[in-house]
């Protein structure tokens, strides 16, 4: 670009991110039409390359698991599965939530989640929990049963589940950590 200072440089300029969250790339990239399967790690070219999208479920991206020693990122999700309102008159609700993982790395036990009531007056924290089990790649936990007391005076328009609320886990997608029940609770 003409507005950039013109200085003579030789070699390759490598860019990175300040907080170290970019995924590492494969150490070899042989051509514009690159795919993981059309060049071997030693730079040799296979006589017949496998279909990259059939083997790695990608087009021209690098292999997300081979570069950094076999690990890739998980992607923690949450969902509110069921809400029992039978004890609303006592100020008690029961909520079942599940944590899932649509990433390619398992998640160890200890992931946190928060459940809040959304009211006309704002968000009211109800529960902060730690997931009791791991969440395997491509799976959902059996579920966590929560008994929440003291909700009798709340005008609950919705419930909001936030997984990994403190961003302790490096994930594929940090923007899918919120799930809602989608309706009011104990509004009768």
Short mmCIF file of C-alpha atoms in Angstrom, two decimals:
data_model
loop_
_atom_site.label_atom_id
_atom_site.label_comp_id
_atom_site.label_asym_id
_atom_site.label_seq_id
_atom_site.Cartn_x
_atom_site.Cartn_y
_atom_site.Cartn_z
CA UNK A 1 0.00 0.00 0.00
CA UNK A 2 1.48 3.39 -0.97
CA UNK A 3 0.87 5.03 2.44
CA UNK A 4 3.05 2.51 4.29
CA UNK A 5 6.67 3.49 4.84
CA UNK A 6 8.83 1.87 2.20
CA UNK A 7 11.74 0.07 3.76
CA UNK A 8 13.78 -2.73 2.31
CA UNK A 9 13.10 -6.02 4.05
CA UNK A 10 14.17 -9.53 3.36
CA UNK A 11 12.66 -12.75 4.60
CA UNK A 12 9.27 -13.48 6.07
CA UNK A 13 7.24 -11.36 8.47
CA UNK A 14 5.33 -13.41 11.02
CA UNK A 15 2.24 -11.98 12.66
CA UNK A 16 0.70 -13.16 15.91
CA UNK A 17 -1.84 -12.05 18.45
CA UNK A 18 -1.13 -10.24 21.70
CA UNK A 19 -2.92 -12.68 24.02
CA UNK A 20 -1.72 -15.93 22.44
CA UNK A 21 -5.16 -17.27 21.48
CA UNK A 22 -4.61 -17.80 17.75
CA UNK A 23 -4.43 -21.46 16.90
CA UNK A 24 -1.00 -22.57 15.70
CA UNK A 25 -0.64 -23.36 12.03
CA UNK A 26 0.82 -26.40 10.40
CA UNK A 27 4.55 -26.04 9.78
CA UNK A 28 4.17 -26.64 6.04
CA UNK A 29 2.02 -24.97 3.40
CA UNK A 30 3.21 -25.89 -0.07
CA UNK A 31 0.89 -24.06 -2.46
CA UNK A 32 -2.16 -21.86 -2.87
CA UNK A 33 -4.34 -24.95 -3.43
CA UNK A 34 -3.09 -26.40 -0.13
CA UNK A 35 -4.99 -29.00 1.82
CA UNK A 36 -3.80 -31.15 4.71
CA UNK A 37 -3.83 -34.26 2.55
CA UNK A 38 -1.95 -32.97 -0.53
CA UNK A 39 1.42 -32.57 1.19
CA UNK A 40 3.13 -34.74 3.78
CA UNK A 41 4.82 -33.35 6.91
CA UNK A 42 8.24 -33.93 5.32
CA UNK A 43 7.29 -31.88 2.23
CA UNK A 44 6.82 -34.83 -0.12
CA UNK A 45 3.72 -35.01 -2.25
CA UNK A 46 1.53 -38.13 -2.04
CA UNK A 47 0.89 -39.96 -5.32
CA UNK A 48 -2.84 -39.79 -4.61
CA UNK A 49 -4.16 -37.41 -1.97
CA UNK A 50 -7.17 -38.30 0.17
CA UNK A 51 -10.14 -35.95 0.05
CA UNK A 52 -9.31 -33.35 2.69
CA UNK A 53 -12.94 -32.66 3.62
CA UNK A 54 -13.66 -36.38 4.05
CA UNK A 55 -10.63 -36.96 6.29
CA UNK A 56 -10.42 -33.71 8.30
CA UNK A 57 -13.83 -32.06 7.76
CA UNK A 58 -12.15 -28.91 6.44
CA UNK A 59 -11.21 -27.38 3.10
CA UNK A 60 -7.95 -25.45 3.09
CA UNK A 61 -7.35 -25.08 6.79
CA UNK A 62 -4.63 -26.77 8.77
CA UNK A 63 -5.19 -29.77 11.00
CA UNK A 64 -6.40 -28.37 14.32
CA UNK A 65 -5.17 -31.32 16.35
CA UNK A 66 -1.77 -32.26 14.94
CA UNK A 67 0.03 -28.93 15.30
CA UNK A 68 0.05 -28.52 19.06
CA UNK A 69 0.67 -32.08 20.21
CA UNK A 70 -2.74 -33.59 19.59
CA UNK A 71 -4.91 -31.11 21.47
CA UNK A 72 -7.50 -28.80 20.05
CA UNK A 73 -10.04 -26.60 21.66
CA UNK A 74 -13.27 -27.67 23.27
CA UNK A 75 -16.49 -25.72 22.83
CA UNK A 76 -18.65 -25.71 25.94
CA UNK A 77 -22.41 -25.24 25.51
CA UNK A 78 -25.32 -25.22 27.91
CA UNK A 79 -29.03 -25.78 27.73
CA UNK A 80 -31.92 -25.56 30.14
CA UNK A 81 -33.64 -28.91 29.66
CA UNK A 82 -36.60 -28.74 32.03
CA UNK A 83 -38.15 -26.51 34.68
CA UNK A 84 -40.54 -27.87 37.31
CA UNK A 85 -42.95 -25.27 38.70
CA UNK A 86 -44.96 -27.55 41.01
CA UNK A 87 -43.53 -25.89 44.15
CA UNK A 88 -43.82 -22.26 43.05
CA UNK A 89 -46.22 -21.55 45.94
CA UNK A 90 -43.36 -22.52 48.29
CA UNK A 91 -40.89 -20.28 46.40
CA UNK A 92 -39.05 -23.30 44.97
CA UNK A 93 -38.29 -24.29 41.40
CA UNK A 94 -36.40 -27.28 40.08
CA UNK A 95 -34.27 -26.86 36.99
CA UNK A 96 -32.39 -29.43 34.92
CA UNK A 97 -29.47 -28.16 32.86
CA UNK A 98 -26.99 -29.91 30.60
CA UNK A 99 -23.49 -29.01 29.52
CA UNK A 100 -22.34 -30.08 26.08
CA UNK A 101 -19.16 -29.96 24.04
CA UNK A 102 -19.18 -29.41 20.30
CA UNK A 103 -15.40 -28.95 20.16
CA UNK A 104 -12.80 -31.57 19.37
CA UNK A 105 -11.16 -31.80 22.80
CA UNK A 106 -12.75 -33.29 25.92
CA UNK A 107 -13.48 -30.97 28.85
CA UNK A 108 -12.28 -32.09 32.27
CA UNK A 109 -14.59 -31.94 35.33
CA UNK A 110 -14.76 -28.56 37.01
CA UNK A 111 -16.31 -26.33 34.36
CA UNK A 112 -18.45 -23.65 35.95
CA UNK A 113 -21.88 -22.37 35.08
CA UNK A 114 -24.28 -19.75 36.44
CA UNK A 115 -28.06 -19.77 36.32
CA UNK A 116 -29.88 -16.45 36.66
CA UNK A 117 -33.47 -15.26 36.67
CA UNK A 118 -34.25 -12.51 34.20
CA UNK A 119 -36.81 -10.16 35.73
CA UNK A 120 -38.20 -6.74 34.79
CA UNK A 121 -35.80 -5.33 37.42
CA UNK A 122 -32.75 -7.03 35.88
CA UNK A 123 -30.76 -10.20 36.28
CA UNK A 124 -30.93 -12.06 39.61
CA UNK A 125 -28.22 -14.70 40.19
CA UNK A 126 -29.71 -17.99 41.39
CA UNK A 127 -26.97 -20.61 41.26
CA UNK A 128 -23.24 -20.84 40.60
CA UNK A 129 -22.15 -24.45 40.16
CA UNK A 130 -19.24 -26.59 39.10
CA UNK A 131 -19.93 -29.36 36.59
CA UNK A 132 -19.46 -32.70 38.34
CA UNK A 133 -18.23 -34.71 35.34
CA UNK A 134 -16.20 -34.29 32.19
CA UNK A 135 -17.83 -33.43 28.88
CA UNK A 136 -16.53 -35.57 26.04
CA UNK A 137 -16.12 -34.10 22.58
CA UNK A 138 -19.38 -34.23 20.64
CA UNK A 139 -21.52 -35.10 23.66
CA UNK A 140 -23.84 -33.75 26.35
CA UNK A 141 -23.67 -34.53 30.07
CA UNK A 142 -26.54 -36.51 31.52
CA UNK A 143 -27.71 -33.37 33.30
CA UNK A 144 -27.53 -31.47 36.55
CA UNK A 145 -30.61 -31.19 38.78
CA UNK A 146 -30.86 -27.89 40.64
CA UNK A 147 -33.32 -27.14 43.46
CA UNK A 148 -33.58 -23.38 43.83
CA UNK A 149 -35.30 -21.82 46.83
CA UNK A 150 -36.34 -18.24 47.53
CA UNK A 151 -37.81 -17.41 44.14
CA UNK A 152 -41.37 -16.73 45.32
CA UNK A 153 -41.09 -12.94 45.11
CA UNK A 154 -39.27 -12.88 41.76
CA UNK A 155 -41.11 -11.99 38.57
CA UNK A 156 -39.12 -14.49 36.46
CA UNK A 157 -39.59 -13.77 32.76
CA UNK A 158 -36.85 -16.18 31.70
CA UNK A 159 -33.92 -18.22 32.99
CA UNK A 160 -30.42 -17.68 31.64
CA UNK A 161 -27.67 -20.28 31.81
CA UNK A 162 -24.10 -19.08 31.26
CA UNK A 163 -21.36 -21.70 30.89
CA UNK A 164 -17.72 -20.77 31.52
CA UNK A 165 -18.80 -17.33 32.81
CA UNK A 166 -15.25 -16.30 33.76
CA UNK A 167 -13.73 -17.44 30.44
CA UNK A 168 -11.43 -19.90 32.21
CA UNK A 169 -11.63 -22.30 29.27
CA UNK A 170 -10.12 -21.51 25.86
CA UNK A 171 -12.84 -22.51 23.43
CA UNK A 172 -13.48 -22.69 19.70
CA UNK A 173 -16.36 -20.26 20.05
CA UNK A 174 -16.61 -17.92 23.04
CA UNK A 175 -19.88 -16.43 21.78
CA UNK A 176 -22.18 -19.44 22.33
CA UNK A 177 -21.98 -19.74 26.12
CA UNK A 178 -25.45 -18.38 26.92
CA UNK A 179 -28.69 -20.36 26.75
CA UNK A 180 -32.18 -19.37 27.83
CA UNK A 181 -35.24 -21.32 28.87
CA UNK A 182 -37.37 -19.12 26.63
CA UNK A 183 -40.39 -18.49 28.84
CA UNK A 184 -41.50 -17.19 32.20
CA UNK A 185 -41.37 -19.27 35.38
CA UNK A 186 -44.00 -19.27 38.15
CA UNK A 187 -46.00 -16.47 36.53
CA UNK A 188 -49.42 -17.83 37.49
#
